[in-house]
Tab-separated table of N, CA and C in Angstrom:
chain	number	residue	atom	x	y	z
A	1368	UNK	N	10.996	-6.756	-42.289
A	1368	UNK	CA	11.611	-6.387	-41.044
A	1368	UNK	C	12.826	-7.286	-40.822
A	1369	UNK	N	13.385	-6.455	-40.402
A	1369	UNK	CA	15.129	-7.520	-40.215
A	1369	UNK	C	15.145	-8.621	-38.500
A	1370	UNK	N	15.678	-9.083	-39.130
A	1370	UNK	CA	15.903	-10.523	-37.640
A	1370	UNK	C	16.805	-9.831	-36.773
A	1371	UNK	N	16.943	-10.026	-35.292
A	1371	UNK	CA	17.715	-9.718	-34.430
A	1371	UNK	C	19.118	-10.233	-34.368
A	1372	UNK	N	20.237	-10.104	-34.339
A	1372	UNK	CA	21.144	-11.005	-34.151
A	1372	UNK	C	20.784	-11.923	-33.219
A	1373	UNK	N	21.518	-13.365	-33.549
A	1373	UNK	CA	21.405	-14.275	-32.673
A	1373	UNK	C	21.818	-14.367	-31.467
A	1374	UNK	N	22.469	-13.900	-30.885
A	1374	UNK	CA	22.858	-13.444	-29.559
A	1374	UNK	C	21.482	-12.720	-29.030
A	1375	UNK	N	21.391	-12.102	-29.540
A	1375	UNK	CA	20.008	-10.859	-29.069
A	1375	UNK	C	18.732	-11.997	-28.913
A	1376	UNK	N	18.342	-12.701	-30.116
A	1376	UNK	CA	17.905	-13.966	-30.170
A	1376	UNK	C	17.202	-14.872	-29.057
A	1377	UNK	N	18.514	-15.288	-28.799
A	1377	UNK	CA	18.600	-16.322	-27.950
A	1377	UNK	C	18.548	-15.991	-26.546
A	1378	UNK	N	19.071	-14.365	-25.834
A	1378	UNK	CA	18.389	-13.974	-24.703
A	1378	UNK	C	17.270	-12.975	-24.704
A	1379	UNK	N	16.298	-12.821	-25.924
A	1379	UNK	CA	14.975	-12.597	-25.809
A	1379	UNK	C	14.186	-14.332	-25.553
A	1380	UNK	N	14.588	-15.085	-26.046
A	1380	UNK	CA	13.664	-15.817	-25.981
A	1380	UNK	C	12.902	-16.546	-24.640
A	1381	UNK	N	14.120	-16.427	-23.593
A	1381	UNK	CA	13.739	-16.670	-22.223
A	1381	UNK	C	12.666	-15.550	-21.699
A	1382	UNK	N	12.926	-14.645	-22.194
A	1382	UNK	CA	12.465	-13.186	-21.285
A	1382	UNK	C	10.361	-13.498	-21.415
A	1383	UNK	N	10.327	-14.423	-22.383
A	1383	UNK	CA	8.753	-14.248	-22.735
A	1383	UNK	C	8.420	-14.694	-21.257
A	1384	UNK	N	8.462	-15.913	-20.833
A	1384	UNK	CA	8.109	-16.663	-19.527
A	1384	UNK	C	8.507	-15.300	-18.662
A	1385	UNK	N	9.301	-14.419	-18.318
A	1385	UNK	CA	9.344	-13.648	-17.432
A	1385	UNK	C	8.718	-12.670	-17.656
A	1386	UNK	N	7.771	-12.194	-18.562
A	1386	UNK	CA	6.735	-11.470	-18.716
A	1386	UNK	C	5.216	-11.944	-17.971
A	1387	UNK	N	5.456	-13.475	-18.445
A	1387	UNK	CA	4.253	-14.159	-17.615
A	1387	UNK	C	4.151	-14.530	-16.656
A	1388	UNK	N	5.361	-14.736	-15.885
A	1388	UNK	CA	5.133	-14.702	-14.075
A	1388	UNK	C	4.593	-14.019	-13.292
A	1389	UNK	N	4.208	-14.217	-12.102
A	1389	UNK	CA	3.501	-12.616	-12.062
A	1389	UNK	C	4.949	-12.381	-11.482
A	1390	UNK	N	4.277	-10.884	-11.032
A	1390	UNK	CA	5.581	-9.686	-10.361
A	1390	UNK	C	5.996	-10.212	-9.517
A	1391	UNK	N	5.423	-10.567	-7.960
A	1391	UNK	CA	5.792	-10.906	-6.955
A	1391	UNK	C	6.615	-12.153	-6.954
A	1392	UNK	N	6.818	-12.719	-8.239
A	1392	UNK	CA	7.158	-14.198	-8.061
A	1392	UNK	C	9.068	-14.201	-8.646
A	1393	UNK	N	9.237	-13.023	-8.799
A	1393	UNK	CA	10.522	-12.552	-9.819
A	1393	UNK	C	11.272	-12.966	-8.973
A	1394	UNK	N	12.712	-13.529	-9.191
A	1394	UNK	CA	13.443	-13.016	-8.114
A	1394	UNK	C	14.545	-11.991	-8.690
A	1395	UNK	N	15.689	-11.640	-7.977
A	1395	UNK	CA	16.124	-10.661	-8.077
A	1395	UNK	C	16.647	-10.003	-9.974
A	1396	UNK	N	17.269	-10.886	-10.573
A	1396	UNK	CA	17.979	-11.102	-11.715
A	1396	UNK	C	16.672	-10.833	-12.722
A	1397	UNK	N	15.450	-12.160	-12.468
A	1397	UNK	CA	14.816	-11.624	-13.239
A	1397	UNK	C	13.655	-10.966	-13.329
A	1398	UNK	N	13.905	-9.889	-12.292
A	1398	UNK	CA	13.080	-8.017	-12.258
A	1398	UNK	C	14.099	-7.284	-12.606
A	1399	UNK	N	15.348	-7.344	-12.958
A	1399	UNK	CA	16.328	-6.743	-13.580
A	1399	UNK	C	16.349	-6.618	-14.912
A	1400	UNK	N	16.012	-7.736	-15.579
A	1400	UNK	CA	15.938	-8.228	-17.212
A	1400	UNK	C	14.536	-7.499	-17.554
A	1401	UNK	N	13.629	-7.995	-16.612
A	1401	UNK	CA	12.502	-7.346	-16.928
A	1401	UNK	C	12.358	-5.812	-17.128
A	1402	UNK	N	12.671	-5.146	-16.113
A	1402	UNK	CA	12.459	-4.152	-16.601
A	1402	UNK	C	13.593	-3.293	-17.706
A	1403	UNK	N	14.553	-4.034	-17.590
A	1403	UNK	CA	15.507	-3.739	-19.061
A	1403	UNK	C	14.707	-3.494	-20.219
A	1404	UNK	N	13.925	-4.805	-20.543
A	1404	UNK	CA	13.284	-5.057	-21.621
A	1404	UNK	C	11.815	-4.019	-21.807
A	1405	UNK	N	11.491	-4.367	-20.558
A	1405	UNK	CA	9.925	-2.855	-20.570
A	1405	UNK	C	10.720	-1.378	-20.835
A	1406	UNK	N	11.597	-1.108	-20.727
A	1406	UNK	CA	12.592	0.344	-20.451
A	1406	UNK	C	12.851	0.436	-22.662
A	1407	UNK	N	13.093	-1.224	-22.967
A	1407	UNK	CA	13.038	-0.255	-24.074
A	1407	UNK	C	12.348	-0.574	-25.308
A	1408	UNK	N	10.489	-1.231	-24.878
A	1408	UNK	CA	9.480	-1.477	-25.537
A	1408	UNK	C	8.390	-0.616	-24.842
A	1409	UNK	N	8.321	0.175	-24.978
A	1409	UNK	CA	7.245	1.155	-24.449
A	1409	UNK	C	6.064	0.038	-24.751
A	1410	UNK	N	5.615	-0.529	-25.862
A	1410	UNK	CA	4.236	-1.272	-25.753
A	1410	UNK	C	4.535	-2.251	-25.271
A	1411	UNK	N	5.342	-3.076	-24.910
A	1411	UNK	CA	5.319	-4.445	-23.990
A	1411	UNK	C	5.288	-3.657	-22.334
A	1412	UNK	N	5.870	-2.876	-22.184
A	1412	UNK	CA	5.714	-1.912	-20.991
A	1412	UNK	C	3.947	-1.713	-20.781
A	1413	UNK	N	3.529	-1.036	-21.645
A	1413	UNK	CA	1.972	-0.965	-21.194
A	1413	UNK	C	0.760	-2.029	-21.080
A	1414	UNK	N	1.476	-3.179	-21.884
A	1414	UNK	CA	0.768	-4.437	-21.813
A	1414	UNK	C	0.898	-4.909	-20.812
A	1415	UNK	N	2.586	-5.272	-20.716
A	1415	UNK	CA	2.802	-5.718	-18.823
A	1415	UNK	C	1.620	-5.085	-17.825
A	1416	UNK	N	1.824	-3.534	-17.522
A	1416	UNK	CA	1.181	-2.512	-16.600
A	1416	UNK	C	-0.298	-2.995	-16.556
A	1417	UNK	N	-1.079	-2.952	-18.003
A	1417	UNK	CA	-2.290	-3.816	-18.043
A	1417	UNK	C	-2.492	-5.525	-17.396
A	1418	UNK	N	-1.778	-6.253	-17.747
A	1418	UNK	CA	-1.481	-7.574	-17.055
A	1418	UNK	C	-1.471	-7.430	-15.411
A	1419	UNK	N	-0.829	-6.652	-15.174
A	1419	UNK	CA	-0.826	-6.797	-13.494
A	1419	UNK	C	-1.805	-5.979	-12.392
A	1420	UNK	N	-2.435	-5.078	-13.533
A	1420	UNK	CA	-3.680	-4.371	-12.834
A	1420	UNK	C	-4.534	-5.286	-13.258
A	1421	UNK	N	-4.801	-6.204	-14.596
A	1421	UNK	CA	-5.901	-7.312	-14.577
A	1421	UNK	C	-5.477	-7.987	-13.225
A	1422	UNK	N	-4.623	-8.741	-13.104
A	1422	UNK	CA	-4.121	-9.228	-12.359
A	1422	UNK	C	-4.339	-8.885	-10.187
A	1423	UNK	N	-4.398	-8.029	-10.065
A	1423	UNK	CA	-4.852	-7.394	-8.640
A	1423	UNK	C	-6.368	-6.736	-9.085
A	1424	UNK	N	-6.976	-6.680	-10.008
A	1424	UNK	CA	-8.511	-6.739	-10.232
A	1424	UNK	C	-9.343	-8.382	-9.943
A	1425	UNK	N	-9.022	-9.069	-10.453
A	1425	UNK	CA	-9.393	-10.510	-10.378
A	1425	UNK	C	-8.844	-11.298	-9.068
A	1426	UNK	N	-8.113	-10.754	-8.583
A	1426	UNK	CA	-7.621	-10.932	-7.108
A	1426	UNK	C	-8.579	-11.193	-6.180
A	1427	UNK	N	-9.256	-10.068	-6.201
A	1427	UNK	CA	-10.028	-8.990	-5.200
A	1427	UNK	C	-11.212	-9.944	-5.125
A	1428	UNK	N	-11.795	-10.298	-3.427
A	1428	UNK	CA	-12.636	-11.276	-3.451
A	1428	UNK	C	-13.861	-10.855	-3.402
A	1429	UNK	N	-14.230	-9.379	-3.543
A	1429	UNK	CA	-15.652	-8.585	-4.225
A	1429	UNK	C	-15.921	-7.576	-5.384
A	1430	UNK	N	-16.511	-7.400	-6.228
A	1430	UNK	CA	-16.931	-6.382	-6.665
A	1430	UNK	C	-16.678	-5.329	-6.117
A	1431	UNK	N	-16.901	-5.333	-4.862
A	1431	UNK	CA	-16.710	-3.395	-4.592
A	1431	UNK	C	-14.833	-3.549	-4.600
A	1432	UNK	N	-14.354	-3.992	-3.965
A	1432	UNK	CA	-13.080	-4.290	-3.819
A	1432	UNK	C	-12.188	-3.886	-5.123
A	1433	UNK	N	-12.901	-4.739	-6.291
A	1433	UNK	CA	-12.801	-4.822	-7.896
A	1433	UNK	C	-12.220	-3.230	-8.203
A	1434	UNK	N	-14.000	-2.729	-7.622
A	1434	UNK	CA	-13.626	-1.578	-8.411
A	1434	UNK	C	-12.721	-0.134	-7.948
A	1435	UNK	N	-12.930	-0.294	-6.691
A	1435	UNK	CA	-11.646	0.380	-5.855
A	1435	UNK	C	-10.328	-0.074	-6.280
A	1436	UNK	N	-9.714	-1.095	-6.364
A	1436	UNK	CA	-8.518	-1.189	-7.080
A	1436	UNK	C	-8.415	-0.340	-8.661
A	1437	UNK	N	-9.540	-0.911	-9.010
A	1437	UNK	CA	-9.065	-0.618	-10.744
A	1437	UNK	C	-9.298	0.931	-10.357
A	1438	UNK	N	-9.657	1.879	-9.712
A	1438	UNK	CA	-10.124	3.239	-10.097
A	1438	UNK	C	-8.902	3.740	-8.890
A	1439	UNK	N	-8.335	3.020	-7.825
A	1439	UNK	CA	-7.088	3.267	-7.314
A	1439	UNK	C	-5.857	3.165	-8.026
A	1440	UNK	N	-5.509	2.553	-9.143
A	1440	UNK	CA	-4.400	2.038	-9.424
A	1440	UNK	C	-3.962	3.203	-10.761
């Protein structure tokens, strides 16, 4: 598989940490990048989507709560 140019490179490499923030914590610039990057990795897109429904599942301070989110979302 071929390497990215280095330019390409060097502004993927920030973007990992902005995958792992949560959502609410983005600020403007980087929910912009973000979803650049989900727009054109369909599977980092569905991993994210998974991450943040784990994410408002484990939230939730009951079981019933739990499962109303996950079967709402």
């Amino acid at each position: 598989m071929a390497h990215p140019p280095e330019a390409l490179r060097r502004r993927l490499v920030g973007m990992r940490y902005i995958l792992l923030r949560a959502n609410e914590k983005l600020d403007q610039s980087s929910e912009e990048r973000l979803n650049t990057l989900l727009l054109f990795n369909r599977t980092l897109n569905k991993a994210y989507i998974l991450k943040e429904q784990f994410r408002s599942i484990f939230r939730c301070n009951n079981e019933y709560n739990a499962i109303i989110t996950y079967f709402m979302d």
